[in-house]
Coordinates of C-alpha atoms in Angstrom, one line a residue:
X3 CA 164.3 -9.0 -190.3
X4 CA 161.6 -6.3 -189.9
X5 CA 162.9 -3.1 -188.5
X6 CA 160.7 -1.1 -186.1
X7 CA 160.5 2.6 -186.6
X8 CA 161.1 5.0 -183.6
X9 CA 157.3 5.7 -183.4
X10 CA 156.5 2.0 -183.4
X11 CA 159.0 1.4 -180.6
X12 CA 157.7 4.2 -178.5
X13 CA 154.1 3.0 -178.9
X14 CA 155.2 -0.5 -177.8
X15 CA 157.0 0.8 -174.7
X16 CA 154.1 3.0 -173.8
X17 CA 151.7 0.0 -174.0
X18 CA 154.0 -2.0 -171.8
X19 CA 154.2 0.8 -169.3
X20 CA 150.5 1.2 -169.3
X21 CA 150.0 -2.5 -168.7
X22 CA 152.5 -2.5 -165.8
X23 CA 150.9 0.5 -164.2
X24 CA 147.5 -1.2 -164.4
X25 CA 149.0 -4.2 -162.6
X26 CA 150.3 -2.0 -159.9
X27 CA 146.9 -0.5 -159.3
X28 CA 145.8 -4.0 -158.2
X29 CA 148.6 -4.2 -155.6
X30 CA 147.3 -3.3 -152.2
X31 CA 150.4 -1.5 -151.0
X32 CA 151.0 0.5 -154.2
X33 CA 151.7 4.0 -153.0
X34 CA 150.2 6.3 -155.7
X35 CA 146.7 6.3 -154.3
X36 CA 145.8 3.1 -152.5
X37 CA 142.8 4.5 -150.6
X38 CA 141.1 5.7 -153.8
X39 CA 141.8 2.4 -155.6
X40 CA 140.4 0.3 -152.8
X41 CA 137.4 2.6 -152.5
X42 CA 136.6 2.3 -156.2
X43 CA 136.9 -1.4 -156.0
X44 CA 134.7 -1.6 -152.9
X45 CA 132.1 0.6 -154.5
X46 CA 132.0 -1.7 -157.5
X47 CA 131.5 -4.7 -155.2
X48 CA 129.2 -3.1 -152.7
X49 CA 126.8 -0.3 -153.7
X50 CA 126.3 0.6 -150.0
X51 CA 129.7 2.2 -150.0
X52 CA 128.2 5.0 -152.2
X53 CA 126.5 6.3 -149.1
X54 CA 129.7 7.3 -147.4
X55 CA 131.7 10.2 -148.9
X56 CA 135.3 9.7 -149.9
X57 CA 138.2 11.4 -148.2
X58 CA 138.4 14.8 -149.9
X59 CA 142.1 15.1 -149.1
X60 CA 142.9 11.8 -150.8
X61 CA 140.8 12.7 -153.8
X62 CA 142.4 16.1 -154.2
X63 CA 145.8 14.5 -154.1
X64 CA 144.9 11.8 -156.6
X65 CA 143.2 14.3 -159.0
X66 CA 146.4 16.3 -159.2
X67 CA 148.4 13.2 -160.1
X68 CA 146.3 12.1 -163.1
X69 CA 148.4 11.1 -166.1
X70 CA 148.6 13.6 -168.9
X71 CA 146.2 13.3 -171.8
X72 CA 147.3 11.1 -174.8
X73 CA 149.3 13.0 -177.3
X74 CA 150.4 15.7 -174.8
X75 CA 154.0 16.6 -175.5
X76 CA 156.5 15.7 -172.8
X77 CA 160.1 17.0 -172.4
X78 CA 161.9 13.7 -172.0
X79 CA 159.5 10.8 -172.8
X80 CA 162.2 8.1 -172.9
X81 CA 163.5 9.1 -169.4
X82 CA 160.0 9.1 -167.9
X83 CA 159.2 5.7 -169.4
X84 CA 162.4 4.3 -167.9
X85 CA 161.7 5.8 -164.5
X86 CA 158.1 4.3 -164.6
X87 CA 159.4 0.9 -165.5
X88 CA 162.1 0.9 -162.8
X89 CA 159.8 2.2 -160.0
X90 CA 158.8 -0.4 -157.5
X91 CA 156.5 -0.1 -154.5
X92 CA 158.1 0.3 -151.1
X93 CA 158.6 -3.1 -149.4
X94 CA 159.9 -1.9 -146.0
X95 CA 158.2 -3.8 -143.2
X96 CA 158.7 -4.0 -139.4
X97 CA 158.8 -1.1 -137.0
X98 CA 161.6 1.0 -138.4
X99 CA 159.7 2.7 -141.2
X100 CA 156.9 3.6 -138.8
X101 CA 159.3 4.9 -136.1
X102 CA 161.0 7.1 -138.8
X103 CA 157.6 8.8 -139.2
X104 CA 157.9 11.9 -137.0
X105 CA 154.1 12.3 -136.6
X106 CA 153.7 8.7 -135.5
X107 CA 156.7 9.0 -133.2
X108 CA 155.0 11.9 -131.5
X109 CA 151.7 9.9 -131.2
X110 CA 153.5 6.8 -129.9
X111 CA 155.5 8.8 -127.4
X112 CA 152.4 10.4 -126.1
X113 CA 150.7 7.0 -126.0
X114 CA 153.5 5.6 -123.8
X115 CA 153.1 8.3 -121.1
X116 CA 149.3 8.5 -121.3
X117 CA 148.7 4.8 -121.0
X118 CA 151.3 4.4 -118.2
X119 CA 149.4 7.2 -116.4
X120 CA 146.1 5.4 -116.9
X121 CA 147.4 2.2 -115.3
X122 CA 149.3 4.0 -112.4
X123 CA 146.2 6.1 -111.8
X124 CA 144.3 3.1 -110.6
X125 CA 147.2 2.2 -108.3
X126 CA 147.1 5.8 -107.0
X127 CA 143.4 5.7 -106.1
X128 CA 143.9 2.4 -104.2
X129 CA 146.9 4.0 -102.3
X130 CA 144.8 7.1 -101.5
X131 CA 142.0 4.9 -100.2
X132 CA 144.3 2.8 -98.1
X133 CA 146.1 5.8 -96.5
X134 CA 143.1 8.2 -96.0
X135 CA 139.7 6.4 -95.9
X136 CA 140.1 2.7 -95.0
X137 CA 139.7 1.9 -91.3
X138 CA 142.1 -0.7 -89.8
X139 CA 139.3 -3.3 -89.3
X140 CA 137.7 -2.7 -92.8
X141 CA 138.1 -4.5 -96.0
X142 CA 139.4 -2.4 -98.9
X143 CA 137.1 -4.3 -101.4
X144 CA 134.1 -2.0 -101.1
X145 CA 136.2 1.1 -101.5
X146 CA 137.9 -0.3 -104.6
X147 CA 134.6 -1.5 -106.0
X148 CA 133.3 2.0 -105.9
X149 CA 136.4 3.3 -107.7
X150 CA 136.0 0.7 -110.4
X151 CA 132.4 1.5 -110.9
X152 CA 133.2 5.3 -111.3
X153 CA 135.9 4.3 -113.8
X154 CA 133.6 2.0 -115.8
X155 CA 130.3 4.0 -116.0
X156 CA 131.6 6.7 -118.4
X157 CA 132.8 3.9 -120.8
X158 CA 129.2 2.6 -121.0
X159 CA 127.4 5.9 -121.0
X160 CA 129.7 8.1 -123.2
X161 CA 131.8 5.7 -125.4
X162 CA 129.6 5.9 -128.5
X163 CA 128.7 9.6 -128.2
X164 CA 132.4 10.5 -127.7
X165 CA 133.2 8.9 -131.1
X166 CA 130.6 11.1 -132.8
X167 CA 132.2 14.3 -131.5
X168 CA 135.7 13.1 -132.2
X169 CA 134.6 13.0 -135.9
X170 CA 133.5 16.7 -135.7
X171 CA 136.5 18.1 -133.7
X172 CA 140.2 18.3 -134.7
X173 CA 141.6 15.0 -133.5
X174 CA 145.0 16.5 -132.5
X175 CA 143.2 19.1 -130.3
X176 CA 141.2 16.2 -128.7
X177 CA 144.3 14.3 -127.9
X178 CA 146.2 17.2 -126.5
X179 CA 143.2 18.6 -124.5
X180 CA 142.2 15.3 -122.9
X181 CA 145.7 14.6 -121.7
X182 CA 146.2 18.1 -120.3
X183 CA 142.8 18.0 -118.6
X184 CA 143.4 14.6 -117.1
X185 CA 146.7 15.8 -115.8
X186 CA 145.1 18.9 -114.3
X187 CA 142.4 16.9 -112.5
X188 CA 145.0 14.6 -110.9
X189 CA 147.2 17.5 -109.9
X190 CA 144.4 19.2 -108.0
X191 CA 143.6 16.0 -106.0
X192 CA 145.8 16.9 -103.1
X193 CA 144.1 20.3 -102.8
X194 CA 140.6 18.8 -102.9
X195 CA 141.5 16.2 -100.3
X196 CA 143.0 18.8 -98.0
X197 CA 140.0 21.1 -98.3
X198 CA 137.5 18.3 -97.7
X199 CA 139.3 16.7 -94.7
X200 CA 136.9 16.1 -91.9
X201 CA 133.7 16.7 -93.9
X202 CA 131.2 13.9 -94.8
X203 CA 128.3 13.4 -97.1
X204 CA 126.0 10.9 -95.4
X205 CA 128.2 8.1 -94.3
X206 CA 130.9 8.7 -96.8
X207 CA 133.9 11.1 -96.4
X208 CA 133.7 14.1 -98.7
X209 CA 137.2 13.5 -99.8
X210 CA 136.3 10.0 -101.1
X211 CA 133.3 11.5 -103.0
X212 CA 135.6 14.0 -104.6
X213 CA 138.0 11.1 -105.5
X214 CA 135.1 9.3 -107.2
X215 CA 134.2 12.5 -109.1
X216 CA 137.8 13.0 -110.3
X217 CA 137.9 9.3 -111.4
X218 CA 134.6 9.8 -113.2
X219 CA 136.0 12.8 -115.1
X220 CA 139.3 11.2 -115.9
X221 CA 137.5 8.2 -117.3
X222 CA 135.1 10.4 -119.3
X223 CA 138.0 12.2 -121.0
X224 CA 139.6 8.8 -121.8
X225 CA 136.4 7.9 -123.8
X226 CA 137.3 10.9 -126.1
X227 CA 141.0 10.1 -126.2
X228 CA 140.7 6.5 -127.3
X229 CA 138.7 6.9 -130.5
X230 CA 140.7 10.0 -131.4
X231 CA 144.0 8.1 -131.0
X232 CA 142.7 5.2 -133.2
X233 CA 141.4 7.6 -135.8
X234 CA 144.7 9.5 -136.1
X235 CA 146.8 6.4 -136.9
X236 CA 145.5 6.0 -140.5
X237 CA 145.9 9.8 -141.0
X238 CA 149.6 9.8 -140.3
X239 CA 150.7 6.3 -141.3
X240 CA 150.8 5.0 -144.9
X241 CA 148.3 2.3 -145.7
X242 CA 150.9 -0.5 -146.1
X243 CA 152.5 0.4 -142.7
X244 CA 149.2 0.2 -140.8
X245 CA 149.8 -3.4 -139.6
X246 CA 153.2 -2.5 -138.2
X247 CA 151.8 0.7 -136.6
X248 CA 149.0 -1.3 -134.9
X249 CA 151.5 -4.0 -133.8
X250 CA 153.6 -1.3 -132.1
X251 CA 150.5 0.3 -130.6
X252 CA 149.4 -3.1 -129.2
X253 CA 152.9 -3.9 -127.9
X254 CA 153.1 -0.6 -126.1
X255 CA 149.6 -1.1 -124.6
X256 CA 150.5 -4.5 -123.3
X257 CA 153.9 -3.2 -122.0
X258 CA 152.1 -0.4 -120.1
X259 CA 149.8 -3.0 -118.5
X260 CA 152.8 -5.0 -117.3
X261 CA 155.0 -2.1 -116.2
X262 CA 152.1 0.1 -114.8
X263 CA 150.7 -2.6 -112.5
X264 CA 154.1 -4.1 -111.7
X265 CA 156.0 -1.0 -110.8
X266 CA 153.1 1.4 -110.0
X267 CA 153.2 0.9 -106.2
X268 CA 157.0 1.2 -105.7
X269 CA 157.2 4.1 -108.2
X270 CA 154.5 6.1 -106.3
X271 CA 156.2 5.2 -103.0
X272 CA 159.5 6.5 -104.3
X273 CA 158.0 9.7 -105.7
X274 CA 156.3 10.4 -102.4
X275 CA 159.5 9.9 -100.5
X276 CA 161.4 12.2 -102.8
X277 CA 158.9 15.0 -102.7
X278 CA 158.4 14.6 -99.0
X279 CA 162.1 15.2 -98.5
X280 CA 162.2 18.1 -101.0
X281 CA 158.9 19.7 -100.0
X282 CA 159.2 19.7 -96.3
X283 CA 156.9 16.9 -95.5
X284 CA 154.2 17.4 -98.2
X285 CA 153.5 14.0 -99.7
X286 CA 152.2 14.9 -103.1
X287 CA 154.7 12.9 -105.1
X288 CA 152.2 10.3 -106.3
X289 CA 149.8 12.9 -107.8
X290 CA 152.7 14.8 -109.4
X291 CA 154.0 11.7 -111.2
X292 CA 150.6 10.6 -112.5
X293 CA 149.3 14.1 -113.4
X294 CA 152.7 15.1 -114.8
X295 CA 152.7 12.0 -117.1
X296 CA 149.3 13.0 -118.5
X297 CA 150.5 16.6 -119.0
X298 CA 153.8 15.5 -120.6
X299 CA 151.9 13.3 -123.1
X300 CA 149.8 16.3 -124.1
X301 CA 152.9 18.4 -124.7
X302 CA 154.5 15.7 -126.8
X303 CA 151.4 15.5 -129.0
X304 CA 151.6 19.2 -129.8
X305 CA 154.3 18.5 -132.3
X306 CA 152.2 16.0 -134.3
X307 CA 150.7 17.0 -137.6
X308 CA 147.7 15.1 -138.8
X309 CA 146.9 16.9 -142.1
X310 CA 143.3 17.4 -141.2
X311 CA 141.2 20.0 -142.9
X312 CA 138.6 21.9 -141.0
X313 CA 135.3 21.9 -142.8
X314 CA 132.6 24.1 -141.2
X315 CA 130.6 24.9 -144.4
X316 CA 127.3 23.5 -143.1
X317 CA 125.7 22.8 -139.7
X318 CA 126.5 19.3 -138.6
X319 CA 123.7 16.9 -138.1
X320 CA 122.2 16.0 -134.7
X321 CA 124.6 13.7 -132.7
X322 CA 121.9 11.0 -132.7
X323 CA 121.8 11.1 -136.5
X324 CA 125.6 10.7 -136.6
X325 CA 125.3 7.7 -134.2
X326 CA 122.8 6.1 -136.4
X327 CA 125.0 6.7 -139.4
X328 CA 127.8 4.9 -137.6
X329 CA 125.6 1.9 -136.7
X330 CA 124.3 1.8 -140.3
X331 CA 127.9 1.8 -141.7
X332 CA 128.9 -1.1 -139.4
X333 CA 125.8 -3.0 -140.4
X334 CA 126.4 -2.4 -144.2
X335 CA 130.1 -3.5 -144.1
X336 CA 130.5 -7.2 -143.2
X337 CA 134.3 -7.1 -142.8
X338 CA 134.1 -4.2 -140.3
X339 CA 131.2 -5.8 -138.5
X340 CA 133.0 -9.1 -138.3
X341 CA 136.3 -7.5 -137.1
X342 CA 134.3 -5.8 -134.4
X343 CA 132.7 -9.0 -133.3
X344 CA 136.0 -10.7 -133.3
X345 CA 137.5 -8.0 -131.0
X346 CA 134.5 -8.3 -128.7
X347 CA 135.0 -12.1 -128.5
X348 CA 138.8 -11.5 -127.8
X349 CA 138.2 -9.0 -125.0
X350 CA 135.4 -11.2 -123.5
X351 CA 137.8 -14.1 -123.3
X352 CA 140.4 -12.0 -121.5
X353 CA 137.8 -10.5 -119.2
X354 CA 136.8 -14.0 -118.2
X355 CA 140.5 -14.9 -117.8
X356 CA 140.9 -12.0 -115.4
X357 CA 138.3 -13.5 -113.1
X358 CA 139.5 -17.1 -113.6
X359 CA 143.1 -16.2 -113.0
X360 CA 142.3 -15.8 -109.3
X361 CA 140.9 -19.3 -109.0
X362 CA 143.8 -20.7 -111.2
X363 CA 146.4 -19.1 -109.0
X364 CA 144.7 -20.6 -106.0
X365 CA 144.9 -24.1 -107.5
X366 CA 148.4 -23.9 -108.9
X367 CA 151.1 -25.3 -106.5
X368 CA 153.5 -22.7 -105.1
X369 CA 151.0 -19.8 -105.8
X370 CA 148.5 -17.9 -103.7
X371 CA 145.2 -16.3 -105.0
X372 CA 146.7 -12.8 -104.4
X373 CA 149.4 -13.6 -106.9
X374 CA 147.1 -13.9 -109.9
X375 CA 148.7 -10.7 -111.3
X376 CA 151.7 -12.9 -112.2
X377 CA 149.5 -14.9 -114.6
X378 CA 148.0 -11.8 -116.2
X379 CA 151.5 -10.4 -116.6
X380 CA 152.4 -13.6 -118.6
X381 CA 149.5 -12.8 -120.9
X382 CA 150.8 -9.4 -121.4
X383 CA 154.3 -10.7 -122.3
X384 CA 152.8 -13.1 -124.8
X385 CA 150.8 -10.3 -126.4
X386 CA 153.8 -8.1 -126.7
X387 CA 155.8 -10.9 -128.3
X388 CA 152.9 -11.7 -130.7
X389 CA 152.4 -8.1 -131.7
X390 CA 156.1 -7.7 -132.4
X391 CA 156.0 -10.8 -134.6
X392 CA 153.0 -9.5 -136.5
X393 CA 154.7 -6.2 -137.1
X394 CA 157.6 -7.9 -138.8
X395 CA 156.0 -11.0 -140.4
X396 CA 152.3 -10.2 -140.6
X397 CA 152.6 -8.7 -144.1
X398 CA 153.2 -12.2 -145.5
X399 CA 149.7 -13.3 -144.5
X400 CA 146.2 -12.0 -145.1
X401 CA 144.2 -10.7 -142.2
X402 CA 141.8 -13.6 -142.4
X403 CA 144.7 -16.1 -142.3
X404 CA 146.2 -14.3 -139.2
X405 CA 142.9 -14.3 -137.5
X406 CA 142.2 -18.0 -138.2
X407 CA 145.8 -19.0 -137.0
X408 CA 145.4 -16.8 -133.9
X409 CA 142.0 -18.2 -133.1
X410 CA 143.1 -21.8 -133.5
X411 CA 146.2 -21.1 -131.4
X412 CA 144.1 -19.5 -128.6
X413 CA 141.8 -22.5 -128.6
X414 CA 144.7 -24.9 -128.3
X415 CA 146.2 -22.8 -125.5
X416 CA 142.8 -22.8 -123.6
X417 CA 142.6 -26.6 -124.1
X418 CA 146.0 -26.9 -122.6
X419 CA 145.0 -24.8 -119.6
X420 CA 142.0 -27.0 -119.1
X421 CA 144.2 -30.1 -118.9
X422 CA 147.0 -28.6 -116.7
X423 CA 145.3 -26.6 -114.0
X424 CA 147.6 -28.1 -111.4
X425 CA 151.0 -27.6 -113.1
X426 CA 152.5 -24.2 -112.6
X427 CA 155.0 -23.7 -115.4
X428 CA 153.0 -25.6 -118.0
X429 CA 150.0 -23.3 -117.2
X430 CA 152.2 -20.2 -117.4
X431 CA 153.5 -21.4 -120.8
X432 CA 149.9 -21.9 -122.1
X433 CA 148.8 -18.5 -120.8
X434 CA 151.8 -16.9 -122.5
X435 CA 150.9 -18.6 -125.8
X436 CA 147.3 -17.5 -125.3
X437 CA 148.5 -13.9 -125.3
X438 CA 150.8 -14.4 -128.3
X439 CA 148.0 -15.9 -130.5
X440 CA 145.6 -13.2 -129.3
X441 CA 147.8 -10.6 -130.9
X442 CA 147.4 -12.5 -134.2
X443 CA 143.7 -11.8 -133.9
X444 CA 143.6 -8.3 -132.3
X445 CA 146.2 -6.5 -134.5
X446 CA 144.9 -7.5 -138.0
X447 CA 141.3 -7.0 -136.9
X448 CA 142.0 -3.5 -135.6
X449 CA 143.9 -2.8 -138.8
X450 CA 141.0 -4.0 -140.9
X451 CA 138.6 -1.6 -139.2
X452 CA 141.0 1.3 -139.7
X453 CA 141.7 0.5 -143.4
X454 CA 138.1 -0.2 -144.3
X455 CA 136.5 2.8 -142.6
X456 CA 136.6 6.3 -144.3
X457 CA 138.2 9.1 -142.4
X458 CA 134.9 10.9 -141.6
X459 CA 133.4 7.7 -140.1
X460 CA 136.3 6.6 -137.9
X461 CA 135.4 8.4 -134.8
X462 CA 131.9 7.1 -134.8
X463 CA 133.1 3.5 -135.5
X464 CA 135.8 3.5 -132.9
X465 CA 133.5 5.1 -130.4
X466 CA 131.0 2.4 -131.0
X467 CA 133.8 -0.2 -130.8
X468 CA 134.9 1.1 -127.4
X469 CA 131.3 1.3 -126.2
X470 CA 130.4 -2.3 -127.4
X471 CA 133.6 -3.7 -125.9
X472 CA 133.0 -2.2 -122.5
X473 CA 129.4 -3.4 -122.4
X474 CA 130.4 -6.8 -123.6
X475 CA 133.1 -7.1 -120.9
X476 CA 130.5 -6.9 -118.2
X477 CA 128.9 -10.2 -119.1
X478 CA 132.0 -12.5 -118.8
X479 CA 133.0 -10.6 -115.7
X480 CA 129.6 -11.5 -114.1
X481 CA 129.3 -15.1 -115.4
X482 CA 132.8 -16.5 -115.4
X483 CA 133.0 -16.8 -111.6
X484 CA 129.5 -18.4 -111.4
X485 CA 130.2 -20.8 -114.3
X486 CA 133.5 -21.9 -112.6
X487 CA 131.6 -22.6 -109.3
X488 CA 129.1 -24.9 -111.0
X489 CA 131.0 -26.3 -113.9
X490 CA 134.6 -26.2 -112.7
X491 CA 137.6 -24.4 -114.2
X492 CA 138.5 -27.0 -117.0
X493 CA 135.0 -26.8 -118.3
X494 CA 135.0 -23.1 -118.5
X495 CA 138.3 -23.1 -120.3
X496 CA 136.9 -25.6 -122.8
X497 CA 133.9 -23.3 -123.4
X498 CA 136.2 -20.3 -124.0
X499 CA 138.2 -22.4 -126.5
X500 CA 135.0 -23.1 -128.5
X501 CA 134.2 -19.4 -128.5
X502 CA 137.7 -18.6 -129.8
X503 CA 137.6 -21.1 -132.7
X504 CA 134.0 -20.0 -133.7
X505 CA 135.2 -16.4 -134.0
X506 CA 138.2 -17.4 -136.2
X507 CA 136.0 -19.5 -138.5
X508 CA 133.5 -16.7 -138.8
X509 CA 136.3 -14.2 -139.8
X510 CA 137.7 -16.6 -142.4
X511 CA 134.3 -17.3 -143.9
X512 CA 133.2 -13.6 -144.2
X513 CA 136.6 -12.5 -145.6
X514 CA 136.4 -15.3 -148.2
X515 CA 132.8 -14.5 -149.1
X516 CA 133.5 -10.8 -149.7
X517 CA 136.5 -11.5 -151.8
X518 CA 138.3 -8.5 -150.5
X519 CA 141.5 -7.4 -152.2
X520 CA 142.4 -5.3 -149.1
X521 CA 142.6 -8.4 -146.9
X522 CA 146.3 -8.0 -147.0
X523 CA 148.0 -4.7 -146.1

């Protein structure tokens, strides 16, 4: 039998180790430097990626971790080889590894209070209108419509531009400042309404005009907060935990919708009662609860560390040039563009559902049109369950597979709704399933945008995403009611089912045609 010398044995083990490390470089969730590996792969497949600079922080980390040159002496080569062979990538999935991340925990805690304040703020404005400006013989609709317009205009006007500036400013500072400022604006509302009492501008009370102004400013600050929050997640969460982080983010967002709209009115009434008793008849409890929630979110975010590096070496380009750069990037990256289209389709379906839910509640036995919020809450429950499921099991599927499954499930749920518009609990079941399958589309598509977009482009991309989504929402909001009047509710649900399945097939086709190795994270 041939006996191998010590040098031969060492060369063989080194070769095996090198081969094993090469295999790990092809694993998406390998921890050594996944961003760099994916970027190099993407550049090789798509020369357009060369236009966009790499993350300097990532490159500096990976450059320091280059293997030593061949032949360089090592202290304990055998021990190092054994450690390299035994090392395995982390396989933790679910929410626990993400919650253990202190920076994400700070962001998530701030998100809870901030988004609850967002939802309860709308309840606050309606309560202020009803108690101060609405006459007994007036409908509240025109007052509420004005509030909603003031809340929507900043999303259309400033959504994309806000993303450009988020890329230039420290994102932690943006998150903290926007929450503190929103809290401050809400807290000064009682003073503004007291000072303006009895004054008018034309036919409108001055206090209502100031309420519209505060609403406009709060919504404008929200346009900066949203892309900053989305951009921070990939900075503080490891790449292979992004799906779980986005699942938790979506679950929290849906929970805030359910809780905010469901308990907003009794919560504000209780706060007013408490502060009236404590403050000698001054009913400012509503404003303190909402403004205090914003402010507390800002304080929580102070403890977060994003690891950003300020780079002010050269004068930044004109904001319009940055905006064009973001549009060019989306156009050059089919996966990002398709994920954005898929999210727009998803939100358009739910915008139409928000309108159609009123008519569906009117048709269902045992319900009134005013109880349509119960149906929307069922959607929120389904999305929360779906997002939780994706957080724990989504790593077993690719993003395109999840999107296709979710789109087919949404289409089937909408088909079921079209057939059972007069059966209460069956309709509630299908609406809940619609929300569940929607999470299988929304969570992986949002994760795709985060993982495929370089750090220096995220603010622009997320700003454009918010802008495009808000603009796209206006079309189904305007057409859904008209279409239902002329075509009927079942026909509109069938049309939405076709839209859902078309988006899923498009996603599957584009992901397959690009042969992306980062389709699974």
